[in-house]
Amino acid sequence: MTAPNLAPVLFLSHGTTMMLGTDSRTRDYWEALGRDALSHGVKGVIIMGAHWNSLDDKIHVAMNPKPSVMPISNTLPELWANFKPNPDLETGQRVMDTLRAKGFDVDPDPGFEWMIDTVPLLIGMFGDKCPPVTIISQNSHWDPFFHARIGVALRHLREERYLLIGSGGGVHNLYLTEWKYMLQYKDNFAMERPPEPKTMEFRQSLEDIICKNGGGPELRRGLTRLMKHPYFREAHGTDEHYVSACFVAGAVSFVEDQGTPGCLGAETWELRSQCESQFCLGTWPEDWRVA
């Protein structure tokens, strides 16, 4: 049975910077997710990106009261230059306190600047109506179970209308990426040949685990185990764009989460080797809807 009164959890492939400015089903889906969240009174966003990795056994939480935004290249400046970050320092402190109580080594980062693994998603979802945001780093050991436990520790915040997001990639192997389509032709969706069969096999396994299992312990076991998939390294040349999916899995992995539906809301392939899958686990409770 689906757990009542919990916000959904998202695993979103942020893709290249061109995803923000190019018409696609993915961009339409981002907008729909944002409208849905705002219409249900979302209190804040807690997001783990892929480009911020802490050393040793640490995690960091963004605590810069006035962060700047990394330029979003290959996208019209009018789409992002006026975006105003909305950092949530109060929730950031609460997240740190919660994680420390669970045994994590967590430090604030008062100088962190927002990057392209989170900003295009936030703009695509919310535009100039972005709710308060807390950004959490990954750990550079990229242990899937470690990152799932972060999601477990923060799951209870879903009861308070916090939207938890893992930003990464369904298939993200930059060693196979054909950059010429973007750099030479400014066409991130061009594809003269189909993706490699091994990457397509991994992409299907990812969809099967999320959409056939839905929430619950099976989801956490499946997504953490997927890093042992025989084609994982073909699909992810490095680990950082995958372990945010493990964070998501932890946030919807309780027995009470069994029955929570998993949905592939949109998908596009970029630069031949990058599969930008957009997954949603759960739905907003109807009685949370606001005017």
Coordinates of N, CA, C and O in Angstrom, one line a residue, residues 77 113 156 250:
P77 N 21.3 33.5 -22.8 CA 21.4 34.0 -21.4 C 20.1 34.5 -20.8 O 20.0 34.4 -19.6
E113 N 29.0 27.7 -4.7 CA 28.2 28.3 -5.8 C 27.4 27.3 -6.6 O 27.9 26.2 -6.9
H156 N 11.8 11.3 6.1 CA 10.7 11.9 6.8 C 10.3 13.3 6.4 O 9.2 13.7 6.7
G250 N 16.9 5.4 -1.4 CA 16.8 5.4 0.0 C 15.6 6.2 0.5 O 15.0 5.8 1.6

